Coordinates of C-alpha atoms and ligand atoms in Angstrom, one line a residue:
M27 CA 27.0 21.0 23.5
T28 CA 23.7 20.2 21.4
T29 CA 21.8 24.0 21.6
V30 CA 18.4 23.9 22.5
S31 CA 17.8 26.0 18.9
E32 CA 19.3 22.4 16.9
L33 CA 16.9 20.5 19.0
I34 CA 13.9 22.6 18.6
Q35 CA 14.9 21.4 14.5
P36 CA 13.5 18.2 14.2
R37 CA 10.6 19.4 15.6
E38 CA 9.6 21.7 13.6
L39 CA 10.0 18.8 10.8
I40 CA 7.2 17.0 12.5
G41 CA 5.2 19.4 13.0
D42 CA 3.4 21.7 10.9
T43 CA 5.3 21.7 7.6
G44 CA 3.6 17.6 7.1
L45 CA 5.0 14.5 6.8
R46 CA 5.0 13.2 3.4
P47 CA 8.6 13.9 2.3
H48 CA 9.6 12.0 5.1
S49 CA 10.3 7.9 4.7
P50 CA 7.8 5.4 5.0
L51 CA 9.6 4.2 8.9
T52 CA 8.8 7.9 9.9
R53 CA 5.4 8.3 8.3
A54 CA 4.6 4.2 9.9
V55 CA 5.1 6.1 13.6
H56 CA 3.4 9.3 12.5
G57 CA 0.8 9.0 9.9
H58 CA -0.6 12.3 8.4
R59 CA -0.2 14.6 11.5
Q60 CA -0.7 17.8 9.9
S61 CA 0.0 20.3 12.8
R62 CA 0.7 19.9 16.8
R63 CA -2.8 20.2 17.6
P64 CA -3.9 18.2 20.1
H65 CA -6.5 14.8 20.2
P66 CA -9.1 15.0 22.8
H67 CA -8.1 15.5 26.2
H68 CA -4.2 16.2 24.9
A69 CA -4.3 12.1 23.6
L70 CA -1.1 11.6 22.8
T71 CA -2.0 8.6 20.6
T72 CA -5.9 8.4 18.8
P73 CA -8.7 8.0 20.4
I74 CA -11.3 5.4 20.0
V75 CA -14.8 6.8 19.5
Q76 CA -17.0 4.3 20.3
T77 CA -20.4 5.6 19.0
A78 CA -23.4 4.2 16.6
T79 CA -23.9 7.7 16.1
Y80 CA -23.9 11.9 16.8
T81 CA -25.1 14.3 17.8
F82 CA -26.4 17.5 16.4
K83 CA -26.8 20.8 18.7
N84 CA -29.8 22.4 17.2
S85 CA -31.2 21.2 13.8
A86 CA -28.8 24.7 12.3
D87 CA -26.2 22.7 13.5
L88 CA -28.1 19.7 11.4
C89 CA -29.1 22.2 8.2
A90 CA -25.3 23.2 8.4
F91 CA -23.9 20.4 8.1
M92 CA -26.4 18.4 5.1
E93 CA -25.4 22.3 3.7
A94 CA -21.5 21.7 3.9
K95 CA -22.8 17.6 2.5
M96 CA -23.9 19.0 -0.5
W97 CA -21.6 20.9 -1.1
G98 CA -18.8 20.4 0.1
N99 CA -17.8 24.5 1.1
D100 CA -17.1 22.6 4.1
P101 CA -14.7 19.4 4.2
E102 CA -13.8 19.7 8.6
M103 CA -18.1 20.3 8.5
A104 CA -18.4 17.7 6.0
E105 CA -16.1 15.2 8.1
R106 CA -18.3 15.3 10.6
G107 CA -19.9 12.5 12.6
E108 CA -23.5 11.6 11.1
Y109 CA -24.2 7.5 12.4
G110 CA -21.2 5.3 11.9
R111 CA -22.2 3.7 9.2
Y112 CA -20.6 7.1 7.7
G113 CA -18.0 7.4 8.9
N114 CA -16.3 7.2 13.0
P115 CA -13.6 9.4 13.9
T116 CA -10.9 6.7 15.2
V117 CA -11.6 4.6 11.7
R118 CA -11.3 7.6 9.0
S119 CA -7.4 8.4 11.6
V120 CA -5.8 5.2 10.1
E121 CA -7.6 5.9 7.2
K122 CA -5.6 9.1 6.5
R123 CA -2.0 6.9 8.1
L124 CA -2.8 4.2 5.2
A125 CA -3.3 6.7 2.9
T126 CA -0.3 8.2 3.6
L127 CA 1.7 5.3 4.0
E128 CA 0.7 4.5 0.3
E129 CA 1.7 7.6 -1.0
G130 CA -2.5 7.9 -2.3
D131 CA -4.6 10.9 -1.8
D132 CA -7.1 8.8 0.5
A133 CA -7.8 5.6 1.9
L134 CA -10.9 3.3 3.4
L135 CA -10.9 0.4 6.0
F136 CA -12.7 -2.8 5.6
P137 CA -13.5 -5.1 8.3
T138 CA -11.8 -8.4 6.2
G139 CA -9.2 -7.5 3.3
M140 CA -12.2 -10.4 1.2
A141 CA -14.2 -7.4 2.2
A142 CA -12.3 -4.3 0.5
I143 CA -12.2 -6.8 -2.7
T144 CA -15.7 -7.2 -3.0
N145 CA -16.8 -4.0 -2.2
V146 CA -14.0 -1.9 -4.6
L147 CA -16.1 -5.6 -7.8
L148 CA -19.3 -4.6 -6.8
S149 CA -19.2 -0.7 -6.9
I150 CA -16.5 -0.8 -9.8
L151 CA -18.0 -3.2 -12.4
P152 CA -20.9 -2.8 -14.0
A153 CA -23.2 -5.4 -16.1
G154 CA -21.4 -7.2 -18.4
A155 CA -18.5 -6.1 -18.1
H156 CA -14.8 -7.7 -18.4
V157 CA -12.8 -8.8 -15.6
I158 CA -9.2 -10.4 -16.4
F159 CA -6.9 -11.2 -13.7
T160 CA -3.6 -13.4 -12.7
D161 CA -3.1 -16.5 -12.2
D162 CA -2.0 -16.9 -8.4
C163 CA -3.6 -15.4 -7.7
Y164 CA -6.0 -15.2 -3.8
R165 CA -8.5 -17.7 -4.1
K166 CA -10.8 -16.4 -3.0
T167 CA -10.9 -13.6 -4.8
R168 CA -11.3 -15.9 -8.0
Q169 CA -13.5 -18.0 -6.2
F170 CA -15.5 -14.6 -6.7
C171 CA -14.8 -13.4 -9.7
N172 CA -16.0 -16.6 -11.1
S173 CA -18.9 -17.2 -9.4
F174 CA -20.3 -15.6 -7.1
L175 CA -19.9 -12.1 -10.4
R176 CA -21.1 -14.4 -12.9
R177 CA -24.2 -13.7 -11.6
F178 CA -24.5 -9.8 -12.4
G179 CA -22.8 -10.7 -16.0
I180 CA -19.7 -10.6 -16.0
E181 CA -16.9 -12.2 -17.1
T182 CA -13.5 -12.6 -16.4
S183 CA -9.5 -13.9 -17.6
Q184 CA -7.3 -15.8 -16.2
V185 CA -3.5 -15.2 -17.5
P186 CA -0.3 -16.6 -16.4
V187 CA 1.7 -14.0 -14.7
G188 CA 5.1 -12.3 -16.1
D189 CA 2.8 -12.8 -19.7
Y190 CA 2.2 -9.0 -20.3
A191 CA 1.4 -10.1 -24.8
A192 CA -0.9 -12.5 -23.2
L193 CA -2.4 -10.7 -21.3
E194 CA -2.7 -7.6 -23.3
Q195 CA -4.4 -9.8 -25.5
A196 CA -6.9 -10.5 -22.9
I197 CA -7.8 -7.4 -22.8
Q198 CA -11.7 -7.3 -25.0
A199 CA -14.3 -3.7 -25.5
N200 CA -15.6 -4.3 -22.4
T201 CA -12.8 -4.8 -20.5
R202 CA -12.9 -2.5 -17.4
L203 CA -10.3 -3.5 -14.6
I204 CA -7.5 -5.7 -14.2
I205 CA -6.7 -7.2 -11.8
S206 CA -3.5 -8.4 -10.0
E207 CA -1.1 -9.6 -7.2
S208 CA 2.1 -8.9 -5.6
P209 CA 3.9 -10.9 -4.9
T210 CA 1.5 -13.2 -5.7
N211 CA 0.9 -16.1 -3.2
P212 CA 2.6 -18.6 -3.2
Y213 CA 5.5 -18.2 -5.8
L214 CA 6.1 -14.8 -4.5
R215 CA 6.4 -13.6 -8.6
V216 CA 6.5 -10.7 -8.9
V217 CA 4.2 -8.0 -11.4
D218 CA 6.5 -5.3 -13.7
L219 CA 4.1 -2.9 -12.0
E220 CA 5.0 -0.5 -15.4
R221 CA 4.5 -2.1 -17.7
L222 CA 1.3 -4.0 -16.4
A223 CA -0.1 0.3 -15.7
D224 CA 1.2 0.5 -19.6
I225 CA -1.0 -1.6 -21.1
A226 CA -3.5 -1.2 -18.8
H227 CA -4.1 2.8 -19.4
R228 CA -3.5 2.7 -23.0
H229 CA -6.7 0.7 -23.3
R230 CA -8.7 2.9 -20.5
V231 CA -8.5 0.0 -18.0
K232 CA -8.5 -0.5 -13.7
T233 CA -5.4 -1.5 -12.3
L234 CA -5.8 -3.2 -9.0
I235 CA -3.1 -4.5 -6.6
D236 CA -3.8 -6.4 -4.1
A237 CA 0.0 -5.4 -1.9
T238 CA -0.4 -7.8 0.5
F239 CA 2.4 -9.5 0.6
A240 CA 4.1 -6.5 -0.5
T241 CA 3.2 -3.9 2.4
P242 CA 3.7 -0.4 1.2
I243 CA 7.7 -0.4 3.3
N244 CA 8.7 -3.0 0.7
V245 CA 6.9 -1.5 -2.2
R246 CA 4.0 0.8 -3.0
P247 CA 2.0 0.3 -6.8
L248 CA 0.7 3.7 -6.9
Q249 CA 4.1 4.9 -7.5
F250 CA 3.7 3.3 -10.4
G251 CA 0.4 4.2 -12.0
I252 CA -1.5 1.2 -10.7
D253 CA -5.2 2.9 -10.2
L254 CA -5.8 0.5 -7.3
V255 CA -4.0 -0.6 -4.7
I256 CA -5.9 -3.1 -1.6
H257 CA -4.0 -4.7 1.1
S258 CA -5.7 -7.9 4.5
A259 CA -4.9 -5.0 6.4
T260 CA -4.9 -8.4 8.9
K261 CA -1.4 -9.7 7.6
Y262 CA 1.7 -7.1 7.4
L263 CA -0.6 -4.2 8.2
S264 CA -2.2 -4.7 11.9
G265 CA 0.5 -7.6 12.1
H266 CA -0.2 -9.2 15.7
N267 CA -2.7 -11.9 13.9
D268 CA -5.4 -10.2 16.2
I269 CA -7.7 -8.1 14.0
M270 CA -9.4 -8.6 11.0
A271 CA -9.1 -5.9 8.6
G272 CA -8.9 -4.1 4.7
V273 CA -8.0 -1.0 3.0
A274 CA -8.5 0.2 -0.2
V275 CA -6.1 3.0 -1.6
G276 CA -6.0 5.0 -4.4
E277 CA -7.0 8.5 -6.3
A278 CA -9.6 11.2 -4.1
G279 CA -12.5 10.6 -5.9
L280 CA -12.3 7.2 -6.5
I281 CA -12.1 6.1 -2.3
H282 CA -15.1 8.7 -2.1
A283 CA -17.2 6.7 -4.4
L284 CA -16.0 3.6 -3.0
R285 CA -17.0 5.4 0.2
Q286 CA -20.1 5.9 -1.2
S287 CA -21.2 2.0 -1.6
Q288 CA -19.9 0.7 1.5
G289 CA -21.9 3.0 3.4
M290 CA -24.7 0.4 1.9
L291 CA -23.1 -2.3 1.8
G292 CA -22.9 -1.4 5.3
G293 CA -19.1 -3.5 5.9
V294 CA -17.0 -1.2 8.2
L295 CA -14.0 -1.7 10.8
D296 CA -15.1 -1.0 14.3
P297 CA -13.4 1.7 16.3
H298 CA -11.8 -0.5 18.5
A299 CA -10.3 -2.8 15.1
A300 CA -9.3 0.4 14.0
A301 CA -7.0 2.0 17.5
L302 CA -5.0 -1.6 17.7
L303 CA -4.4 -1.4 14.1
E304 CA -3.2 1.4 14.1
R305 CA -1.3 0.3 16.8
G306 CA 0.6 -2.1 14.0
L307 CA 1.4 0.0 11.4
K308 CA 3.6 2.3 14.4
T309 CA 6.0 -0.8 14.4
L310 CA 5.4 -1.6 10.4
A311 CA 8.6 -0.3 9.0
L312 CA 10.7 -2.2 11.8
R313 CA 9.6 -6.0 11.5
V314 CA 8.8 -5.5 7.9
R315 CA 13.1 -4.9 7.3
Q316 CA 13.3 -7.6 10.3
Q317 CA 10.9 -10.1 8.1
N318 CA 12.9 -9.2 5.0
Q319 CA 16.5 -9.8 6.3
T320 CA 15.3 -12.9 7.9
T321 CA 13.6 -14.8 5.1
Q322 CA 16.5 -13.9 2.7
S323 CA 18.7 -15.6 4.9
I324 CA 15.7 -18.6 5.1
A325 CA 15.9 -18.9 2.1
S326 CA 19.1 -18.7 1.2
Y327 CA 19.3 -21.2 3.7
L328 CA 17.3 -23.4 2.5
E329 CA 18.3 -22.9 -1.3
T330 CA 21.5 -24.8 -0.3
H331 CA 20.1 -27.8 2.0
P332 CA 20.0 -31.6 0.4
K333 CA 16.6 -31.8 1.4
I334 CA 14.8 -29.1 -0.8
E335 CA 14.2 -29.7 -4.0
Q336 CA 13.7 -25.8 -4.6
V337 CA 12.9 -22.4 -3.1
W338 CA 11.1 -19.4 -3.9
Y339 CA 11.9 -16.5 -2.8
P340 CA 12.4 -13.0 -5.3
G341 CA 14.7 -12.1 -3.5
L342 CA 17.7 -14.9 -4.6
S343 CA 19.2 -15.2 -8.0
S344 CA 16.9 -18.5 -9.0
H345 CA 13.9 -16.9 -8.4
P346 CA 11.5 -15.9 -12.1
D347 CA 11.0 -11.9 -11.0
Y348 CA 14.2 -11.7 -9.7
A349 CA 14.6 -9.1 -12.0
I350 CA 12.1 -7.2 -11.6
A351 CA 12.0 -8.0 -7.8
Q352 CA 15.4 -5.6 -7.6
A353 CA 14.3 -3.1 -10.0
Q354 CA 10.8 -2.5 -8.2
M355 CA 10.6 -3.6 -4.4
S356 CA 12.8 -2.4 -1.5
G357 CA 12.9 -6.1 0.5
F358 CA 10.9 -9.0 -1.2
G359 CA 8.6 -9.9 2.6
G360 CA 8.7 -12.4 4.9
V361 CA 7.0 -15.5 2.6
V362 CA 9.3 -18.4 1.6
S363 CA 7.7 -20.8 -0.2
F364 CA 9.8 -24.5 -0.8
T365 CA 9.8 -27.9 -2.1
I366 CA 10.6 -30.6 0.0
K367 CA 12.3 -33.7 -1.9
P368 CA 11.2 -36.6 -2.3
I369 CA 11.9 -40.0 -0.4
A370 CA 10.9 -43.5 -1.4
G371 CA 8.9 -45.6 -0.3
E372 CA 6.6 -42.6 1.3
T373 CA 4.7 -39.9 0.1
P374 CA 5.6 -36.3 -1.2
L375 CA 2.8 -35.7 0.8
A376 CA 2.9 -37.7 3.5
T377 CA 7.5 -36.5 3.8
T378 CA 6.4 -33.0 3.7
S379 CA 4.0 -33.3 6.9
R380 CA 6.3 -34.8 8.2
F381 CA 8.8 -31.9 8.3
I382 CA 6.0 -29.4 8.7
D383 CA 5.0 -31.6 12.7
A384 CA 8.6 -31.0 13.7
V385 CA 9.3 -27.9 13.6
T386 CA 9.0 -26.3 16.4
I387 CA 8.5 -23.0 16.0
P388 CA 6.1 -22.0 13.7
L389 CA 3.2 -22.9 14.3
I390 CA 0.6 -24.1 11.8
A391 CA -1.9 -21.7 10.8
P392 CA -3.0 -20.3 7.6
S393 CA -2.4 -16.2 6.9
L394 CA 1.4 -14.3 8.0
G395 CA 2.9 -11.2 8.5
G396 CA 2.6 -10.8 12.1
V397 CA 4.4 -11.3 14.2
E398 CA 4.4 -15.4 14.8
S399 CA 5.9 -17.6 13.2
L400 CA 3.4 -19.6 11.1
I401 CA 4.8 -23.0 8.5
E402 CA 1.7 -24.4 6.2
Q403 CA 1.6 -27.6 3.7
P404 CA -1.3 -25.6 0.8
A405 CA -2.1 -29.1 0.5
L406 CA -3.6 -29.5 2.9
M407 CA -4.6 -26.0 4.8
S408 CA -6.5 -23.6 1.5
Y409 CA -7.0 -26.6 -1.9
Y410 CA -7.7 -30.3 1.3
E411 CA -10.3 -30.8 -0.8
L412 CA -8.6 -31.2 -4.3
S413 CA -7.1 -34.1 -5.7
T414 CA -3.2 -34.2 -6.1
E415 CA -4.6 -33.8 -9.8
E416 CA -6.6 -31.2 -9.5
R417 CA -3.4 -29.1 -6.9
L418 CA -1.4 -29.7 -9.9
A419 CA -3.3 -28.4 -12.7
I420 CA -3.1 -24.9 -10.4
G421 CA 0.2 -24.8 -9.5
V422 CA 0.1 -26.5 -6.3
R423 CA 2.3 -29.4 -5.2
D424 CA 1.7 -31.6 -2.6
N425 CA 5.4 -31.2 -1.7
L426 CA 5.1 -27.6 -1.1
V427 CA 5.6 -25.1 2.3
R428 CA 4.7 -21.7 2.4
L429 CA 6.4 -20.4 5.8
A430 CA 5.7 -16.7 6.6
V431 CA 7.9 -15.7 8.7
G432 CA 7.5 -13.6 12.1
I433 CA 10.2 -12.2 14.5
E434 CA 11.4 -14.5 16.2
D435 CA 15.2 -14.7 16.2
E436 CA 17.5 -15.2 13.0
N437 CA 19.2 -18.3 15.1
D438 CA 16.7 -19.8 16.5
I439 CA 14.4 -20.7 13.4
L440 CA 17.4 -21.7 10.9
T441 CA 18.4 -24.1 13.9
D442 CA 15.3 -25.6 14.0
L443 CA 14.4 -25.1 9.7
E444 CA 17.8 -27.2 10.3
Q445 CA 16.8 -30.2 13.1
A446 CA 12.9 -30.7 11.5
L447 CA 15.1 -31.8 7.9
A448 CA 17.2 -33.9 10.1
Q449 CA 14.2 -36.2 11.0
I450 CA 13.0 -36.8 7.5
Ligands
PLP503 C1 -5.5 -13.2 3.3 C2 -6.3 -12.0 2.5 C3 -6.6 -12.2 2.0 C4 -8.1 -11.5 2.3 O1 -7.5 -10.8 3.5 P1 -9.0 -11.5 4.9 O2 -8.6 -10.1 6.3 O3 -8.2 -13.1 6.0 O4 -9.9 -11.0 4.5 C5 -6.9 -11.8 0.3 N1 -5.5 -11.1 -0.7 C6 -4.6 -12.1 -0.2 C7 -3.5 -11.4 -0.7 C8 -4.1 -12.5 1.7 O5 -3.7 -13.0 1.8

């Protein structure tokens, strides 16, 4: 028989003792909650504080707040609301939950993933700095560095992902930042984070990892010495294809500095979107575990199919980064990329489009990480304006397919892929 004290025991663990030692599964549900102090009106969920500005009781109250902000002697007072662009309690609550999940000091939310990336780069790079990024990086990040930041005298170098000698060689006296992703898009390359951080730190260079494809359930890059982690929270973190958001997680001083510049640059997350993100985070671990498992099965199935040319998934022993993925990640994510074998008398572009059109469960759309499976042919989706030759130069083959697996039944997706492959 269960005794009363046994019933009380687990409550103590998730109550006043804090949640840091718990698994990501528990942290995703309970967030940063350090005590059982209730929310206003004893609400279990975080209230949506829909306000543009905040009031002060009187001038003395205002002065006490300004003093607390200046001297940092009263953190609780300093965190109270002032004006919407400088912070919102709903957004703040989700930031703390994300910091806990990534095992970072603090986090800062943005209205999109790109807002997180551009805000970070605009804030931390001085004029004339040099940035290194790995190829197979999110295309808009590369474009921002190569075209937009160039106007401020910022130089860039691109090195092949996985070539650590080239990475070290690319470091110059003015190099300030190394940007990479892990896993990358679309070939799911996995970066040896410890090795990357070690090279960067030896040269006093900061590191930024876009870990959108990994999620904190599969890998937490700060644990490996990375300085800053970024996510497009539009993808797995919110998980339902219904909001856009971005987040940066890292050391407290760095996040504080980013918060200061966010107050100037002005890109803040809406509290409604923050509430939907928090709701998504509560099921993050369940969704990602399911997506890991289903995608592993799909990748293995595709690899044996006679109409498939090649499959890229870090959970397959054929993937170039299988070993580092095994050592570094606890799951390999919900995206699998593959090429369709060319057929005589038809362009690979056309055969691949016919396959995609024959699939019925995954929807044709950009993005990933939501509950619905999405499928796309990168040659038509993100690289349409390029010629076949230009696409090949950046590694995007005409017969490449990217499947972002949702949480539908594994057998249903496998059966669907089988019937679609039978039609080509
Ligand atoms: C989607 C995505 C982004 C951009 O995020 P948005 O929320 O669309 O602005 C950046 N990096 C990666 C890896 C992405 O998948």
